[in-house]
Amino acid sequence: MTRADELAAGLAAVEERVARACEAAGRDRSELLLVAVSKTWPASDVVAVAGLGVHDFGEARDSEAVAKAAEVASATQAPPRWHHVGRVQSNKAAAVASYADVVHALDRARLARALSDGAERAAREVEVLVQVSLDGDPQRGGAVIADVPALASLAADLPGLRLGGVMAVAPREGDPARAFALLAEVAEALRADHPQATTVSAGMSGDLEQAVAAGATCLRVGTALFGHRPPING
Ligand SMILES: *Cc1c(COP(=O)(O)O)cnc(C)c1O
């Protein structure tokens, strides 16, 4: 199998899972955005998957992502939309704001301000999702639920940012369905104050079915599409 065949088969398998999950949940595929998480994979893979009709790609490390986005831009007519799904150190915020259209891991006020400053300097507007910690474990990133409203309001007010919604990674322990149900409650509460913040980013290769069932609007899928990453890059 060529790499192009592998990627086509990976995408078809993911779309099959998404279609089945939508059917089981009584949802329409058009309610879901698939972000192909291309971290560790080369720009040529992004170009190939974009050629299959995927418009949204996710990265987790700013240095890798900035270089890859430039490479992809020079190889394609219409550049894809880039999503930064990984944690962001405040001193990397300007680099992230320079390439990413959507940042999924906003988890603190300082980062919101740094991203907004970076976006303004780059004359861009960056969409942000507030990452919610569903188990209160700060190691996995995310704001604790009690801090979400203030962080969301700050993001909505900052000039370089647009508040898009919420994001979460299922906790290592426990049932992802319960975690995503909690995220759905947080998302609903957020929409009461910010009706435009409709994105619920949840679900990865291992738990996309549970995310679709719980009402996610955005799936972040890497391994099931591209294959297994070298373990060092997580
Ligand atoms: C790497 C990553 C993904 C993709 O994970 P897979 O299990 O490979 O599908 C999704 N979300 C975040 C935040 C990630 O870092």
Short mmCIF file of C-alpha atoms and ligand atoms in Angstrom, two decimals:
data_model
loop_
_atom_site.label_atom_id
_atom_site.label_comp_id
_atom_site.label_asym_id
_atom_site.label_seq_id
_atom_site.Cartn_x
_atom_site.Cartn_y
_atom_site.Cartn_z
CA MET A 1 0.00 0.00 0.00
CA THR A 2 1.27 3.47 -0.81
CA ARG A 3 1.01 6.18 1.85
CA ALA A 4 -1.77 7.78 -0.19
CA ASP A 5 -3.74 4.51 -0.09
CA GLU A 6 -3.13 4.20 3.67
CA LEU A 7 -4.41 7.71 4.29
CA ALA A 8 -7.48 7.17 2.11
CA ALA A 9 -8.24 3.94 3.98
CA GLY A 10 -7.70 5.65 7.34
CA LEU A 11 -10.03 8.50 6.46
CA ALA A 12 -12.67 6.11 5.12
CA ALA A 13 -12.53 4.07 8.34
CA VAL A 14 -12.91 7.21 10.46
CA GLU A 15 -15.82 8.46 8.35
CA GLU A 16 -17.47 5.03 8.69
CA ARG A 17 -17.19 5.23 12.48
CA VAL A 18 -18.53 8.79 12.51
CA ALA A 19 -21.45 7.82 10.26
CA ARG A 20 -22.38 4.89 12.52
CA ALA A 21 -22.09 7.04 15.63
CA CYS A 22 -24.30 9.71 14.05
CA GLU A 23 -26.88 7.11 13.09
CA ALA A 24 -26.91 5.66 16.61
CA ALA A 25 -27.31 9.14 18.11
CA GLY A 26 -29.87 10.36 15.57
CA ARG A 27 -27.54 13.11 14.45
CA ASP A 28 -26.53 14.41 11.03
CA ARG A 29 -22.90 14.18 9.88
CA SER A 30 -23.08 17.86 8.93
CA GLU A 31 -23.29 18.77 12.64
CA LEU A 32 -19.72 17.53 13.13
CA LEU A 33 -16.39 19.01 12.14
CA LEU A 34 -13.58 16.50 11.75
CA VAL A 35 -10.15 17.88 12.64
CA ALA A 36 -7.38 15.64 11.31
CA VAL A 37 -4.64 15.78 13.97
CA SER A 38 -1.47 15.70 11.87
CA LYS A 39 1.10 16.23 14.66
CA THR A 40 4.33 14.29 13.97
CA TRP A 41 3.21 13.60 10.35
CA PRO A 42 4.80 15.43 7.39
CA ALA A 43 3.32 18.24 5.34
CA SER A 44 2.96 15.78 2.44
CA ASP A 45 0.43 13.80 4.52
CA VAL A 46 -1.56 16.98 5.16
CA VAL A 47 -1.56 17.80 1.45
CA ALA A 48 -2.72 14.24 0.64
CA VAL A 49 -5.53 14.28 3.22
CA ALA A 50 -6.57 17.79 2.15
CA GLY A 51 -6.83 16.35 -1.37
CA LEU A 52 -9.40 13.89 0.02
CA GLY A 53 -11.61 16.77 1.10
CA VAL A 54 -10.51 17.46 4.70
CA HIS A 55 -10.19 21.18 5.42
CA ASP A 56 -9.24 21.20 9.11
CA PHE A 57 -5.95 19.99 10.60
CA GLY A 58 -4.71 19.90 14.18
CA GLU A 59 -1.23 20.35 15.62
CA ALA A 60 0.13 20.29 19.14
CA ARG A 61 3.63 21.85 19.00
CA ASP A 62 4.14 25.38 17.77
CA SER A 63 7.56 24.92 16.14
CA GLU A 64 6.47 21.87 14.16
CA ALA A 65 3.14 23.47 13.28
CA VAL A 66 4.45 26.83 12.05
CA ALA A 67 6.92 25.15 9.68
CA LYS A 68 4.33 22.64 8.47
CA ALA A 69 1.67 25.28 7.87
CA ALA A 70 4.13 27.24 5.71
CA GLU A 71 5.08 24.11 3.76
CA VAL A 72 1.44 23.17 3.19
CA ALA A 73 0.58 26.74 2.15
CA SER A 74 3.21 26.65 -0.58
CA ALA A 75 1.95 23.26 -1.83
CA THR A 76 -1.80 23.91 -1.95
CA GLN A 77 -4.12 26.43 -3.59
CA ALA A 78 -6.37 26.95 -0.58
CA PRO A 79 -4.58 26.50 2.75
CA PRO A 80 -6.44 24.43 5.37
CA ARG A 81 -7.77 25.74 8.66
CA TRP A 82 -5.26 25.05 11.41
CA HIS A 83 -6.32 24.04 14.91
CA HIS A 84 -3.84 24.11 17.78
CA VAL A 85 -5.03 21.30 20.03
CA GLY A 86 -2.08 21.00 22.43
CA ARG A 87 -1.24 22.92 25.57
CA VAL A 88 0.31 26.34 24.99
CA GLN A 89 3.07 27.88 27.11
CA SER A 90 2.45 31.61 27.47
CA ASN A 91 5.81 32.41 25.84
CA LYS A 92 4.75 30.41 22.76
CA ALA A 93 1.38 32.14 22.46
CA ALA A 94 2.51 34.61 19.78
CA ALA A 95 3.84 31.80 17.59
CA VAL A 96 0.60 29.86 18.01
CA ALA A 97 -1.51 32.94 17.29
CA SER A 98 0.52 33.53 14.12
CA TYR A 99 -0.51 30.25 12.46
CA ALA A 100 -3.57 28.81 14.22
CA ASP A 101 -7.11 29.72 13.23
CA VAL A 102 -8.55 27.94 16.28
CA VAL A 103 -6.82 27.31 19.62
CA HIS A 104 -8.48 24.45 21.54
CA ALA A 105 -6.57 24.62 24.82
CA LEU A 106 -7.28 27.99 26.40
CA ASP A 107 -7.06 27.24 30.11
CA ARG A 108 -5.91 30.41 31.90
CA ALA A 109 -6.28 34.19 31.80
CA ARG A 110 -2.60 34.85 31.16
CA LEU A 111 -2.69 32.68 28.05
CA ALA A 112 -5.83 34.45 26.81
CA ARG A 113 -4.06 37.82 27.04
CA ALA A 114 -0.90 36.48 25.39
CA LEU A 115 -2.87 34.92 22.52
CA SER A 116 -4.85 38.11 22.01
CA ASP A 117 -1.67 40.21 21.93
CA GLY A 118 -0.08 37.79 19.46
CA ALA A 119 -3.16 37.77 17.25
CA GLU A 120 -3.33 41.57 17.21
CA ARG A 121 0.34 41.86 16.33
CA ALA A 122 -0.23 39.43 13.45
CA ALA A 123 -3.36 41.38 12.44
CA ARG A 124 -5.48 38.26 12.89
CA GLU A 125 -8.40 37.11 14.98
CA VAL A 126 -8.03 33.72 16.63
CA GLU A 127 -10.96 31.57 17.71
CA VAL A 128 -10.45 30.04 21.14
CA LEU A 129 -12.10 27.15 22.94
CA VAL A 130 -11.95 27.04 26.72
CA GLN A 131 -10.42 23.72 27.70
CA VAL A 132 -12.39 22.24 30.58
CA SER A 133 -10.77 19.94 33.11
CA LEU A 134 -13.33 17.18 33.64
CA ASP A 135 -11.56 15.53 36.56
CA GLY A 136 -9.91 18.56 38.16
CA ASP A 137 -6.45 17.11 37.38
CA PRO A 138 -4.27 20.09 36.37
CA GLN A 139 -1.66 17.74 34.82
CA ARG A 140 -4.01 17.06 31.91
CA GLY A 141 -4.65 20.76 31.32
CA GLY A 142 -7.89 22.65 31.31
CA ALA A 143 -9.62 25.11 33.58
CA VAL A 144 -11.65 23.75 36.48
CA ILE A 145 -15.38 24.14 35.84
CA ALA A 146 -15.78 26.96 38.38
CA ASP A 147 -13.25 29.07 36.44
CA VAL A 148 -14.83 28.58 33.00
CA PRO A 149 -17.32 31.49 33.03
CA ALA A 150 -14.74 34.17 33.90
CA LEU A 151 -12.20 32.82 31.43
CA ALA A 152 -14.82 32.65 28.69
CA SER A 153 -15.92 36.24 29.35
CA LEU A 154 -12.32 37.43 29.25
CA ALA A 155 -11.78 35.67 25.92
CA ALA A 156 -15.01 37.15 24.54
CA ASP A 157 -13.84 40.66 25.50
CA LEU A 158 -10.24 40.52 24.28
CA PRO A 159 -9.74 42.20 20.89
CA GLY A 160 -7.66 39.46 19.22
CA LEU A 161 -9.89 36.55 20.25
CA ARG A 162 -13.28 35.16 19.36
CA LEU A 163 -14.88 32.76 21.83
CA GLY A 164 -15.90 29.60 19.97
CA GLY A 165 -16.92 27.22 22.76
CA VAL A 166 -15.35 24.51 24.89
CA MET A 167 -12.99 21.59 24.54
CA ALA A 168 -12.02 18.63 26.70
CA VAL A 169 -9.89 15.52 26.74
CA ALA A 170 -11.56 12.59 28.51
CA PRO A 171 -9.87 11.76 31.83
CA ARG A 172 -7.57 8.72 31.78
CA GLU A 173 -9.76 6.95 34.31
CA GLY A 174 -13.49 6.44 34.12
CA ASP A 175 -16.20 6.41 31.50
CA PRO A 176 -15.70 8.93 28.66
CA ALA A 177 -19.47 9.04 28.13
CA ARG A 178 -19.94 10.48 31.63
CA ALA A 179 -17.08 12.94 31.14
CA PHE A 180 -18.52 14.16 27.84
CA ALA A 181 -22.00 14.47 29.38
CA LEU A 182 -20.49 16.79 31.99
CA LEU A 183 -18.78 18.78 29.21
CA ALA A 184 -22.15 19.11 27.46
CA GLU A 185 -23.61 20.65 30.64
CA VAL A 186 -20.72 23.11 30.87
CA ALA A 187 -21.19 23.98 27.18
CA GLU A 188 -24.90 24.59 27.66
CA ALA A 189 -24.30 26.88 30.62
CA LEU A 190 -21.71 28.80 28.60
CA ARG A 191 -24.16 29.29 25.71
CA ALA A 192 -26.58 31.01 28.09
CA ASP A 193 -24.06 33.86 28.39
CA HIS A 194 -22.39 33.51 24.98
CA PRO A 195 -24.92 32.20 22.43
CA GLN A 196 -22.33 32.21 19.64
CA ALA A 197 -20.02 29.82 21.53
CA THR A 198 -21.47 26.66 20.01
CA THR A 199 -18.39 24.48 19.50
CA VAL A 200 -17.96 21.42 21.71
CA SER A 201 -14.60 19.86 20.87
CA ALA A 202 -14.46 16.33 22.29
CA GLY A 203 -13.60 12.90 21.04
CA MET A 204 -10.35 11.43 19.76
CA SER A 205 -9.48 8.12 18.08
CA GLY A 206 -10.41 6.10 21.16
CA ASP A 207 -13.66 7.76 22.18
CA LEU A 208 -15.21 9.54 19.22
CA GLU A 209 -18.42 7.46 19.45
CA GLN A 210 -19.05 8.58 23.03
CA ALA A 211 -18.35 12.18 22.02
CA VAL A 212 -20.86 12.06 19.15
CA ALA A 213 -23.45 10.53 21.47
CA ALA A 214 -22.89 13.35 24.00
CA GLY A 215 -23.40 16.10 21.44
CA ALA A 216 -19.84 17.04 20.41
CA THR A 217 -19.60 19.29 17.37
CA CYS A 218 -15.88 18.81 16.71
CA LEU A 219 -13.79 15.62 16.74
CA ARG A 220 -9.98 15.64 16.93
CA VAL A 221 -8.72 12.45 15.31
CA GLY A 222 -5.08 11.57 14.76
CA THR A 223 -4.12 7.90 15.15
CA ALA A 224 -7.22 6.39 13.54
CA LEU A 225 -6.56 8.42 10.40
CA PHE A 226 -2.77 8.72 10.08
CA GLY A 227 -1.60 5.64 12.02
CA HIS A 228 0.38 5.26 15.23
CA ARG A 229 2.71 8.10 16.13
CA PRO A 230 6.20 7.33 17.40
CA PRO A 231 5.71 7.03 21.20
CA ILE A 232 8.16 9.83 22.03
CA ASN A 233 5.88 12.41 20.42
CA GLY A 234 2.79 11.24 22.28
C1 LIG B 1 -2.94 14.15 19.83
C2 LIG B 1 -4.24 14.73 20.23
C3 LIG B 1 -5.44 14.30 19.65
C4 LIG B 1 -5.51 13.13 18.68
O1 LIG B 1 -5.40 11.92 19.40
P1 LIG B 1 -5.58 10.51 18.74
O2 LIG B 1 -5.80 9.60 19.89
O3 LIG B 1 -4.31 10.21 18.01
O4 LIG B 1 -6.75 10.56 17.82
C5 LIG B 1 -6.61 14.93 20.04
N1 LIG B 1 -6.61 15.93 20.94
C6 LIG B 1 -5.48 16.36 21.53
C7 LIG B 1 -5.56 17.45 22.52
C8 LIG B 1 -4.27 15.78 21.19
O5 LIG B 1 -3.15 16.22 21.79
#
